[in-house]
mmCIF file with all atom_site columns, C-alpha atoms in Angstrom:
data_model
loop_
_atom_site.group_PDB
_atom_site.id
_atom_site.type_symbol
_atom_site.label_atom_id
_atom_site.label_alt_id
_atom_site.label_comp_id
_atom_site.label_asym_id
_atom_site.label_entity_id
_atom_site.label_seq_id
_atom_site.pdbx_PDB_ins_code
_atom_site.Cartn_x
_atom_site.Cartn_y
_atom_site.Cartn_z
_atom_site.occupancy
_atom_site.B_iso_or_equiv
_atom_site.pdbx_formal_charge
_atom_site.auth_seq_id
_atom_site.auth_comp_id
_atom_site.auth_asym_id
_atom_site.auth_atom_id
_atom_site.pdbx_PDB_model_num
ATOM 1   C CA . UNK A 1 1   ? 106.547 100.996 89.706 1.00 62.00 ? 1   UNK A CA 1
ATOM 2   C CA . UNK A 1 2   ? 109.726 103.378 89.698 1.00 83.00 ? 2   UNK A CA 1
ATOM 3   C CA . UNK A 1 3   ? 111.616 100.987 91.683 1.00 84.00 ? 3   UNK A CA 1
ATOM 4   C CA . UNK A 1 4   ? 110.970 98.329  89.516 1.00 87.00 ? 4   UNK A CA 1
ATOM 5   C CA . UNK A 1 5   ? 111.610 100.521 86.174 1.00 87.00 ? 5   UNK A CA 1
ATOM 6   C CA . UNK A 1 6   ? 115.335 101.399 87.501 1.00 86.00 ? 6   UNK A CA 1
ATOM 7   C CA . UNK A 1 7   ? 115.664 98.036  88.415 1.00 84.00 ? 7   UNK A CA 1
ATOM 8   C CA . UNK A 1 8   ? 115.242 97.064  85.359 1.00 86.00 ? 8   UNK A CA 1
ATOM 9   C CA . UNK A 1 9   ? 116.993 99.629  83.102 1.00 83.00 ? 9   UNK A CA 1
ATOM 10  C CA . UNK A 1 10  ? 119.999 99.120  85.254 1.00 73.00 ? 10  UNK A CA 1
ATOM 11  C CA . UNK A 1 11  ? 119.677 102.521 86.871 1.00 64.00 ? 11  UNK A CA 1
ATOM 12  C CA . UNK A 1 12  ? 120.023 100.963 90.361 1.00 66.00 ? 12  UNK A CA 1
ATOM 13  C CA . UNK A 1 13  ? 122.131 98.272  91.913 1.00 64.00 ? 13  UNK A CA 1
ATOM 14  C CA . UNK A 1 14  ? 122.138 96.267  88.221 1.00 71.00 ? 14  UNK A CA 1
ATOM 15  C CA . UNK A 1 15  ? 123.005 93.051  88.991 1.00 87.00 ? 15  UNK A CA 1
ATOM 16  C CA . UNK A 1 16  ? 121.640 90.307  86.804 1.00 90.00 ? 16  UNK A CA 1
ATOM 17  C CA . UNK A 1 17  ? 119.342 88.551  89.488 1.00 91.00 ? 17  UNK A CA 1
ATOM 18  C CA . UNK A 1 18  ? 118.172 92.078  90.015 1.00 90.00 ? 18  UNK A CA 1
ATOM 19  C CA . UNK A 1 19  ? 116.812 92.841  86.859 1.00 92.00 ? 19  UNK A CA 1
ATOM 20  C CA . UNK A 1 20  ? 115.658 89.316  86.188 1.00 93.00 ? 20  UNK A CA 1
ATOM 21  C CA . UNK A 1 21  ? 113.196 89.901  89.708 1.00 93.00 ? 21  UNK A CA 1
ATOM 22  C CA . UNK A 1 22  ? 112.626 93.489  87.925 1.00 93.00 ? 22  UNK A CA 1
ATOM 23  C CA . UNK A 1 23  ? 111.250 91.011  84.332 1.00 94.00 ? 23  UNK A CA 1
ATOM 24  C CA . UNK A 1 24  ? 109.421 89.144  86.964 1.00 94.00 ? 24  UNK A CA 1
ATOM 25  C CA . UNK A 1 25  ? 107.208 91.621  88.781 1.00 93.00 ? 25  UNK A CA 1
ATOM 26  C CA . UNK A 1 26  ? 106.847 92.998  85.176 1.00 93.00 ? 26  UNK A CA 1
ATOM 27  C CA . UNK A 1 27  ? 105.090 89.753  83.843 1.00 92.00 ? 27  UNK A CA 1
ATOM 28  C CA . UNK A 1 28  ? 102.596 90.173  85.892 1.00 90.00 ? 28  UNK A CA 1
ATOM 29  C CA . UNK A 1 29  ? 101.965 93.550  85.454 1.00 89.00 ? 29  UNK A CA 1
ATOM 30  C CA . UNK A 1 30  ? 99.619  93.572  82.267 1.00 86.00 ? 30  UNK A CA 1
ATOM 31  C CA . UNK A 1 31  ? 99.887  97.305  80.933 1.00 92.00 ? 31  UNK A CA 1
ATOM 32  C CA . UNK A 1 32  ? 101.138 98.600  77.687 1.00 94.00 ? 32  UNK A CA 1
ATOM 33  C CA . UNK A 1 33  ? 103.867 100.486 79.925 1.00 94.00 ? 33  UNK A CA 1
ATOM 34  C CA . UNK A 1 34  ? 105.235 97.216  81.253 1.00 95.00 ? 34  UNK A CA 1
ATOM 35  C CA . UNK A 1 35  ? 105.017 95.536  78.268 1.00 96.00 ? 35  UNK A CA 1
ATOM 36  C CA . UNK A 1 36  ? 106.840 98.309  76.550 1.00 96.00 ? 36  UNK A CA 1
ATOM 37  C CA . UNK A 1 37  ? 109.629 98.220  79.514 1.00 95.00 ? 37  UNK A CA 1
ATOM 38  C CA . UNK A 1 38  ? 109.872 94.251  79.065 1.00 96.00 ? 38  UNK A CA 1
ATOM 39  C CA . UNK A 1 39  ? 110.240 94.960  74.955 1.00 97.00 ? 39  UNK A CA 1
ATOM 40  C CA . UNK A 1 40  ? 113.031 97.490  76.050 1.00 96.00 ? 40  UNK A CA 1
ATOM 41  C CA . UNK A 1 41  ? 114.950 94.748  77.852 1.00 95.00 ? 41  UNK A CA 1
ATOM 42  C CA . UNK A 1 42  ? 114.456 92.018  75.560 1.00 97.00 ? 42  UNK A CA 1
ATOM 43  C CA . UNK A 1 43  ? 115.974 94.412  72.483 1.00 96.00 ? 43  UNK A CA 1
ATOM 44  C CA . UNK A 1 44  ? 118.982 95.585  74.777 1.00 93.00 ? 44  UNK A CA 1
ATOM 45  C CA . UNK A 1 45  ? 119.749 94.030  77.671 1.00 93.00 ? 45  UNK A CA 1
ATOM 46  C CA . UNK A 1 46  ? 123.477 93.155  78.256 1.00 91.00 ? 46  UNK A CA 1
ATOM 47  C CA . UNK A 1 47  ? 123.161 89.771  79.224 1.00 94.00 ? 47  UNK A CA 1
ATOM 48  C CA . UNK A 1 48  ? 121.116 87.351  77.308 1.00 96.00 ? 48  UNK A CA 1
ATOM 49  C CA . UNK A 1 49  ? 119.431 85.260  80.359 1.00 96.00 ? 49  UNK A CA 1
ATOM 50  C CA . UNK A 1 50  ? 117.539 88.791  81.113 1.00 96.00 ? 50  UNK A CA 1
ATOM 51  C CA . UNK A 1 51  ? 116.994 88.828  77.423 1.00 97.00 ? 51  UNK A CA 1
ATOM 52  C CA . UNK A 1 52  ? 115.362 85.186  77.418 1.00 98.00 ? 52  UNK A CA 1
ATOM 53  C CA . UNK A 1 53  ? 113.093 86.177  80.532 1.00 97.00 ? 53  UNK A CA 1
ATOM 54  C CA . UNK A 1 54  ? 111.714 89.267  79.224 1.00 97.00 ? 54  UNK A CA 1
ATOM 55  C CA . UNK A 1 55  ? 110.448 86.974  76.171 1.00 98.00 ? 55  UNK A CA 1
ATOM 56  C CA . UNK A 1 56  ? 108.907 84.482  78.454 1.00 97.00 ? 56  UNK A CA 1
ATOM 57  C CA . UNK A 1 57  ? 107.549 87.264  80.124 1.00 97.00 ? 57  UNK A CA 1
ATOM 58  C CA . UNK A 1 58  ? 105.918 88.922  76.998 1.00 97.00 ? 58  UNK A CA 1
ATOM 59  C CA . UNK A 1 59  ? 104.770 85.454  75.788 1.00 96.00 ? 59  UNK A CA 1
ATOM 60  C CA . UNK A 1 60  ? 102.446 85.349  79.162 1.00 94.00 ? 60  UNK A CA 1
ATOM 61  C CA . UNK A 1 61  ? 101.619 88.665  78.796 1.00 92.00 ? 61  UNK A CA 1
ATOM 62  C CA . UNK A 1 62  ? 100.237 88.994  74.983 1.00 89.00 ? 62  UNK A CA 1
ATOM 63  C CA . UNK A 1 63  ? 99.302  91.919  73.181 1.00 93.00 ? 63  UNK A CA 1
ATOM 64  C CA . UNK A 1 64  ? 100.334 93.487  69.550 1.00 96.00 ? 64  UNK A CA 1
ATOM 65  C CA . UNK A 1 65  ? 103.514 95.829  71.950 1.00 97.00 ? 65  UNK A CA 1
ATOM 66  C CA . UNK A 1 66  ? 104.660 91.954  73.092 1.00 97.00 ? 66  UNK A CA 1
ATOM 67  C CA . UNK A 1 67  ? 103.779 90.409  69.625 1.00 97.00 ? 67  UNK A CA 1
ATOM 68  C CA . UNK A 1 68  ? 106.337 93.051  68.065 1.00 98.00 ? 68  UNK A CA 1
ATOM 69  C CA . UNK A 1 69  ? 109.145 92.287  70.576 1.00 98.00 ? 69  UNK A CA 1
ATOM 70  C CA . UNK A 1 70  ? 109.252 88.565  70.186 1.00 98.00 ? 70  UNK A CA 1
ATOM 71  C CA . UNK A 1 71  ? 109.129 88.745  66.638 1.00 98.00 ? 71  UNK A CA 1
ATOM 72  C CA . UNK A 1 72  ? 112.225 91.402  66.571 1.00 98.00 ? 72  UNK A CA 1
ATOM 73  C CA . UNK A 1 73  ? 113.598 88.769  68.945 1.00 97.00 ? 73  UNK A CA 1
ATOM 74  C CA . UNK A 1 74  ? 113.478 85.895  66.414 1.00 97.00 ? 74  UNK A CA 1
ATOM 75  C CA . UNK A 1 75  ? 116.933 87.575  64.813 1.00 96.00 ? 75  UNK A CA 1
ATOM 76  C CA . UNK A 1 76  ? 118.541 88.175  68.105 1.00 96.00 ? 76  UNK A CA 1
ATOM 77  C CA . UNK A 1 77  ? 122.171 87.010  68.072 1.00 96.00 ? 77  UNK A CA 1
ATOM 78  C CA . UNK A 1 78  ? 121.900 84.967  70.679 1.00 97.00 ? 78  UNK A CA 1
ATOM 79  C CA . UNK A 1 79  ? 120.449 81.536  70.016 1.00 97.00 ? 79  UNK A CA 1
ATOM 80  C CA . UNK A 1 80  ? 118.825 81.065  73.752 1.00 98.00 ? 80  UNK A CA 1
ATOM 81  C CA . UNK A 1 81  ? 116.890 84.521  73.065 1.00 98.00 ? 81  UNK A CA 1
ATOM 82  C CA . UNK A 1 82  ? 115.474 83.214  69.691 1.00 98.00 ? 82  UNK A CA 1
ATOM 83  C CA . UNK A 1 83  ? 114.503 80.205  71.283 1.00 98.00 ? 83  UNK A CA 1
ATOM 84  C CA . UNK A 1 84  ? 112.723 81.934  73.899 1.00 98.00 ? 84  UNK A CA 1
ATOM 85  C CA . UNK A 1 85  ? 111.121 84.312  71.502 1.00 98.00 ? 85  UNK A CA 1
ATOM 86  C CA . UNK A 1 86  ? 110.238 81.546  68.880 1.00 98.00 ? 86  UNK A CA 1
ATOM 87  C CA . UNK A 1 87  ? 108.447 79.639  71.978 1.00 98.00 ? 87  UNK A CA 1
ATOM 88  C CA . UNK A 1 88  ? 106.694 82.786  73.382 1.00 98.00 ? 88  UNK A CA 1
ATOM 89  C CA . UNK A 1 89  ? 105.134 83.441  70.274 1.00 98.00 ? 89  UNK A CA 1
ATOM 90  C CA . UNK A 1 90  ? 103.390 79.820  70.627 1.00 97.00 ? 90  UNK A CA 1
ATOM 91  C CA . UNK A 1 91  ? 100.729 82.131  73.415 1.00 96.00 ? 91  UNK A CA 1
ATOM 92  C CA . UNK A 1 92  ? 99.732  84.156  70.128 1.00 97.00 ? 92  UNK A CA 1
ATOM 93  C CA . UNK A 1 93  ? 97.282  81.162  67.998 1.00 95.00 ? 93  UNK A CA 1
ATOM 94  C CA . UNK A 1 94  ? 94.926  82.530  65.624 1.00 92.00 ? 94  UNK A CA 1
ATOM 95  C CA . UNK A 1 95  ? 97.757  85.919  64.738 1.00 95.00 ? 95  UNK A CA 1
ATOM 96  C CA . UNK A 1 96  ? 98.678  86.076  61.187 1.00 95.00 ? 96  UNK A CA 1
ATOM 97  C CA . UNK A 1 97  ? 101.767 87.990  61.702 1.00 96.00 ? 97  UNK A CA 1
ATOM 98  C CA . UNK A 1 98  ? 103.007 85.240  64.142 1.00 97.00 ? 98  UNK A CA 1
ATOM 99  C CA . UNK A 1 99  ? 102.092 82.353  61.956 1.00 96.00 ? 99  UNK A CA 1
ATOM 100 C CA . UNK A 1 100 ? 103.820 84.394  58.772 1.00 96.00 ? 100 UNK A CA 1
ATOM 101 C CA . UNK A 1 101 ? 106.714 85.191  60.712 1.00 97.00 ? 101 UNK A CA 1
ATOM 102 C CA . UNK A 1 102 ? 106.983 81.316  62.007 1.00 97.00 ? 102 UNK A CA 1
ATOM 103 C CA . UNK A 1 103 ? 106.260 80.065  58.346 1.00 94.00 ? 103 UNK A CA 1
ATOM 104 C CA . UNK A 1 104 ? 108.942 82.191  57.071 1.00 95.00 ? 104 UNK A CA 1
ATOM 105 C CA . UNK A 1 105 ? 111.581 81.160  59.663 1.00 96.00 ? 105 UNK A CA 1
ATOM 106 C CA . UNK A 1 106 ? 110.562 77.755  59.848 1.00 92.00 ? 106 UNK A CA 1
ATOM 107 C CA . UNK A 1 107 ? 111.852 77.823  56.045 1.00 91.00 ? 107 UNK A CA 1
ATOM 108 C CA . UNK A 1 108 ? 114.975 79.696  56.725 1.00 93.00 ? 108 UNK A CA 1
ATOM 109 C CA . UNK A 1 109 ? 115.721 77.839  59.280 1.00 92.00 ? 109 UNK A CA 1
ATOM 110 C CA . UNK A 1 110 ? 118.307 78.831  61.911 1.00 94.00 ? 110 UNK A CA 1
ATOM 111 C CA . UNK A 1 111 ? 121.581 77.539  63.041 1.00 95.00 ? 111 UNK A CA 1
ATOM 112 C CA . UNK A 1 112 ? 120.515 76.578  66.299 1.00 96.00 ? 112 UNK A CA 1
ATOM 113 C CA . UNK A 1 113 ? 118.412 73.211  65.982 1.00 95.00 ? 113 UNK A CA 1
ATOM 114 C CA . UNK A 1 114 ? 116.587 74.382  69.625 1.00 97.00 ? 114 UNK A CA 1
ATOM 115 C CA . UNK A 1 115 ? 115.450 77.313  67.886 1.00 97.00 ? 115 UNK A CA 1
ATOM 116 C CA . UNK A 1 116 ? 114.421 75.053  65.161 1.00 96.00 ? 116 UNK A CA 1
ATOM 117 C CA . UNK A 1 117 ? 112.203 72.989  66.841 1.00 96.00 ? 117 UNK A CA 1
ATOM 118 C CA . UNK A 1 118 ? 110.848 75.618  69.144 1.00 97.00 ? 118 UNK A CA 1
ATOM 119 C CA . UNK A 1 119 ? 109.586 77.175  66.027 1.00 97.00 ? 119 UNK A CA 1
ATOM 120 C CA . UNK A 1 120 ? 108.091 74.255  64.546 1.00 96.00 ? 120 UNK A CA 1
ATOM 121 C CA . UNK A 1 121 ? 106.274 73.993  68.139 1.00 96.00 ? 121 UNK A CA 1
ATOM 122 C CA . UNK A 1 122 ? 104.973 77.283  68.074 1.00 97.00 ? 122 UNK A CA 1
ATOM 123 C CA . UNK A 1 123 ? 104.096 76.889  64.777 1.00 96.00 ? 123 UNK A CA 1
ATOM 124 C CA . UNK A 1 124 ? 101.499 73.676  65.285 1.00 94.00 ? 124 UNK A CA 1
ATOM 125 C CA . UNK A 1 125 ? 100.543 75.706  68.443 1.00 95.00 ? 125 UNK A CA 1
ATOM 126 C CA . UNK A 1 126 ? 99.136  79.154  66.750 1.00 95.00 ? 126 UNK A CA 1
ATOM 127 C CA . UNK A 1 127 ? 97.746  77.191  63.900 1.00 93.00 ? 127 UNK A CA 1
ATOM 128 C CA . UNK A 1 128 ? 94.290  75.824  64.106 1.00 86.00 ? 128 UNK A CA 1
ATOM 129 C CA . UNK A 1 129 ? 95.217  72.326  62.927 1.00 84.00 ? 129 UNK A CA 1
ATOM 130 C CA . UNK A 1 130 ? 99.212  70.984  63.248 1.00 84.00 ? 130 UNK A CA 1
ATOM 131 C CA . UNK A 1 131 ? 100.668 71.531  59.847 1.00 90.00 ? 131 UNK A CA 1
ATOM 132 C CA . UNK A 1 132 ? 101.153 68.036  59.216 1.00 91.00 ? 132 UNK A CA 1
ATOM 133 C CA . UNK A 1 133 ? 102.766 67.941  55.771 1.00 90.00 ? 133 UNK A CA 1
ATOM 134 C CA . UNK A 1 134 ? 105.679 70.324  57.001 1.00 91.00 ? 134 UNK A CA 1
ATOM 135 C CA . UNK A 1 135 ? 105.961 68.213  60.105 1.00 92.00 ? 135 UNK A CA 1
ATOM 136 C CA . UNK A 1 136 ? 106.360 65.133  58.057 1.00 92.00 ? 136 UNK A CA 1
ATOM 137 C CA . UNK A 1 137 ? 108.949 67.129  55.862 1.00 92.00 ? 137 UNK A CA 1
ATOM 138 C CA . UNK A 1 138 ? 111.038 68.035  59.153 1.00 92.00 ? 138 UNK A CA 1
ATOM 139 C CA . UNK A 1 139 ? 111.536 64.519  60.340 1.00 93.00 ? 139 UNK A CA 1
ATOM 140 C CA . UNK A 1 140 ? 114.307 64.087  57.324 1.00 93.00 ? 140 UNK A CA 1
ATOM 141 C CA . UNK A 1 141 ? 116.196 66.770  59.067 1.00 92.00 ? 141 UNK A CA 1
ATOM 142 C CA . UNK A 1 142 ? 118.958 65.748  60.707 1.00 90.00 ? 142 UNK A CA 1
ATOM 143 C CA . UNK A 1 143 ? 120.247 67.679  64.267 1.00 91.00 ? 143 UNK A CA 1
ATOM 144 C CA . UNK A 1 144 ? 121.443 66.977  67.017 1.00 90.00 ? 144 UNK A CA 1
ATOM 145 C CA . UNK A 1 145 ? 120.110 64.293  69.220 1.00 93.00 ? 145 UNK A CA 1
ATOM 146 C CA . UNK A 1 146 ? 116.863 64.694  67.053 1.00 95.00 ? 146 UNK A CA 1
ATOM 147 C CA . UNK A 1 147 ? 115.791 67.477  68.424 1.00 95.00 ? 147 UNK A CA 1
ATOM 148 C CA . UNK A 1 148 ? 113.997 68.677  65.636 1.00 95.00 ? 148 UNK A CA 1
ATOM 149 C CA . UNK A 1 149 ? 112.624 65.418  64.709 1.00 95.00 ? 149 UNK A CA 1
ATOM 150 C CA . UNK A 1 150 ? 111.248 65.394  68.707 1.00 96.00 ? 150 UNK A CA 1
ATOM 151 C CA . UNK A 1 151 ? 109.468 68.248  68.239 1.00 95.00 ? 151 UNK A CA 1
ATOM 152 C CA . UNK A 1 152 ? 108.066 67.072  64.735 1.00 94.00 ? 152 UNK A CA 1
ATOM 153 C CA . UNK A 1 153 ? 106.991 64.184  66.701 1.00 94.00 ? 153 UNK A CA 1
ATOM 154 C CA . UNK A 1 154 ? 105.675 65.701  69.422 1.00 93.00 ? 154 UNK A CA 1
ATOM 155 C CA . UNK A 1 155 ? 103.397 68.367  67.373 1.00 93.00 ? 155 UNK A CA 1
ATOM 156 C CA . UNK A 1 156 ? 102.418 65.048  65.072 1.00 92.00 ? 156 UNK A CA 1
ATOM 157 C CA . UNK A 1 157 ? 100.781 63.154  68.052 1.00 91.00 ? 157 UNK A CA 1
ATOM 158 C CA . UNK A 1 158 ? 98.413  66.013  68.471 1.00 89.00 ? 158 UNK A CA 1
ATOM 159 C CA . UNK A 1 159 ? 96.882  65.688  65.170 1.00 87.00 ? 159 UNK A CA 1
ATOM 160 C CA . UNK A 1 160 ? 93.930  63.948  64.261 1.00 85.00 ? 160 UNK A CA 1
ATOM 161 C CA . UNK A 1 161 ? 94.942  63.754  60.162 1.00 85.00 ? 161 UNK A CA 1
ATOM 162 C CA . UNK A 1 162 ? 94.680  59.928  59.067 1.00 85.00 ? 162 UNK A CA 1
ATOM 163 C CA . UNK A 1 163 ? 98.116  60.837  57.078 1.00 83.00 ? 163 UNK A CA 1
ATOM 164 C CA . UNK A 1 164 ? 100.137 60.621  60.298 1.00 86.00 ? 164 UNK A CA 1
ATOM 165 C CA . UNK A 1 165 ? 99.267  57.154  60.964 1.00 85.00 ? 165 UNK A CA 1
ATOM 166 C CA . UNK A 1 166 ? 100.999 56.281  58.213 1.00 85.00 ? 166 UNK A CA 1
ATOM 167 C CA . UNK A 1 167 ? 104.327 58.259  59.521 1.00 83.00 ? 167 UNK A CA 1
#
C-alpha cells in the first residue's frame, strides 16, 4: 500500500503512466483510505488524464468520500475531468446530492457540449425514471455534431413515457 501511495502522490519515479497504474490498483481497493488518496489526485494532480482516471476510478468505487470528489470535480478547469466526473456520478442513482448537483449543472450548462451530454446521461441514469420533459427540451440545443442531442436521444429510448413517441 506504501508503494502504491508514493506512486501516486508523485513521491517516487512520477511519471504519468506511473501514477495512472498507482489510480488503477487504487480502484480496486475499496477503503475510505484509497478513496480518500484517489479524491487527493483527482483535486490536484498535474496532469489532467490522471485527473480523469481517478474519477472513473471513484465512480466504480462509490461511497459519500467518492460522491464529494466527483462533485468538486464537476468545476474542474479542465473539460475532460468534468466529463469524467459528470459520467462517474451516473454509478450514484437514488443520491439526492448527485441528482441536485446534476439538475443544477444541467441548467448552467457548461462550455464543453461532452460535458453537457455526459451530464444529461448521468442525470436519466441516477433518476428513477429518464426526465423526459428536460430531455425533450435539450434536443433544441444546438452543439457540435449533436452531441447533446445524442445523448438526449439516447436517454429518451430508455423511457417507457407515451410522450416520447410523439418526439
Amino acid at each position: 500500500l506504501a508503494f502504491w501511495e508514493a506512486q501516486l502522490t508523485n513521491q517516487i519515479v512520477g511519471t504519468v503512466p506511473s501514477r495512472v497504474r498507482a489510480v488503477e490498483h487504487f480502484a480496486g481497493v475499496r477503503t475510505d483510505k484509497s478513496r480518500e488518496l484517489l479524491a487527493a489526485s483527482l483535486a490536484s494532480d498535474s496532469f489532467y488524464g490522471v485527473r480523469a482516471e481517478a474519477a472513473k476510478a471513484l465512480g466504480k468505487s462509490k461511497g459519500d468520500i467518492a460522491r464529494d470528489a466527483l462533485l468538486a470535480g464537476l468545476t474542474q478547469k479542465d473539460a475532460k475531468v468534468r466529463r469524467a466526473c459528470a459520467t462517474a456520478l451516473g454509478n450514484f442513482k437514488g443520491d439526492d446530492n448527485v441528482q441536485t448537483a446534476l439538475r443544477k449543472k444541467q441548467v448552467e450548462g457548461d462550455i464543453s457540449y461532452f460535458v453537457e451530454s455526459s451530464v444529461l446521461s448521468s442525470l436519466s441514469k441516477v433518476l428513477d425514471d429518464p426526465p423526459v420533459d428536460l430531455l425533450i427540451t435539450a434536443l433544441d440545443k444546438p452543439s457540435h455534431r449533436e452531441t447533446i442531442r445524442l445523448a438526449a436521444l439516447q436517454e429518451l429510448a430508455k423511457s417507457s413515457d407515451p410522450k416520447v413517441l410523439d418526439v
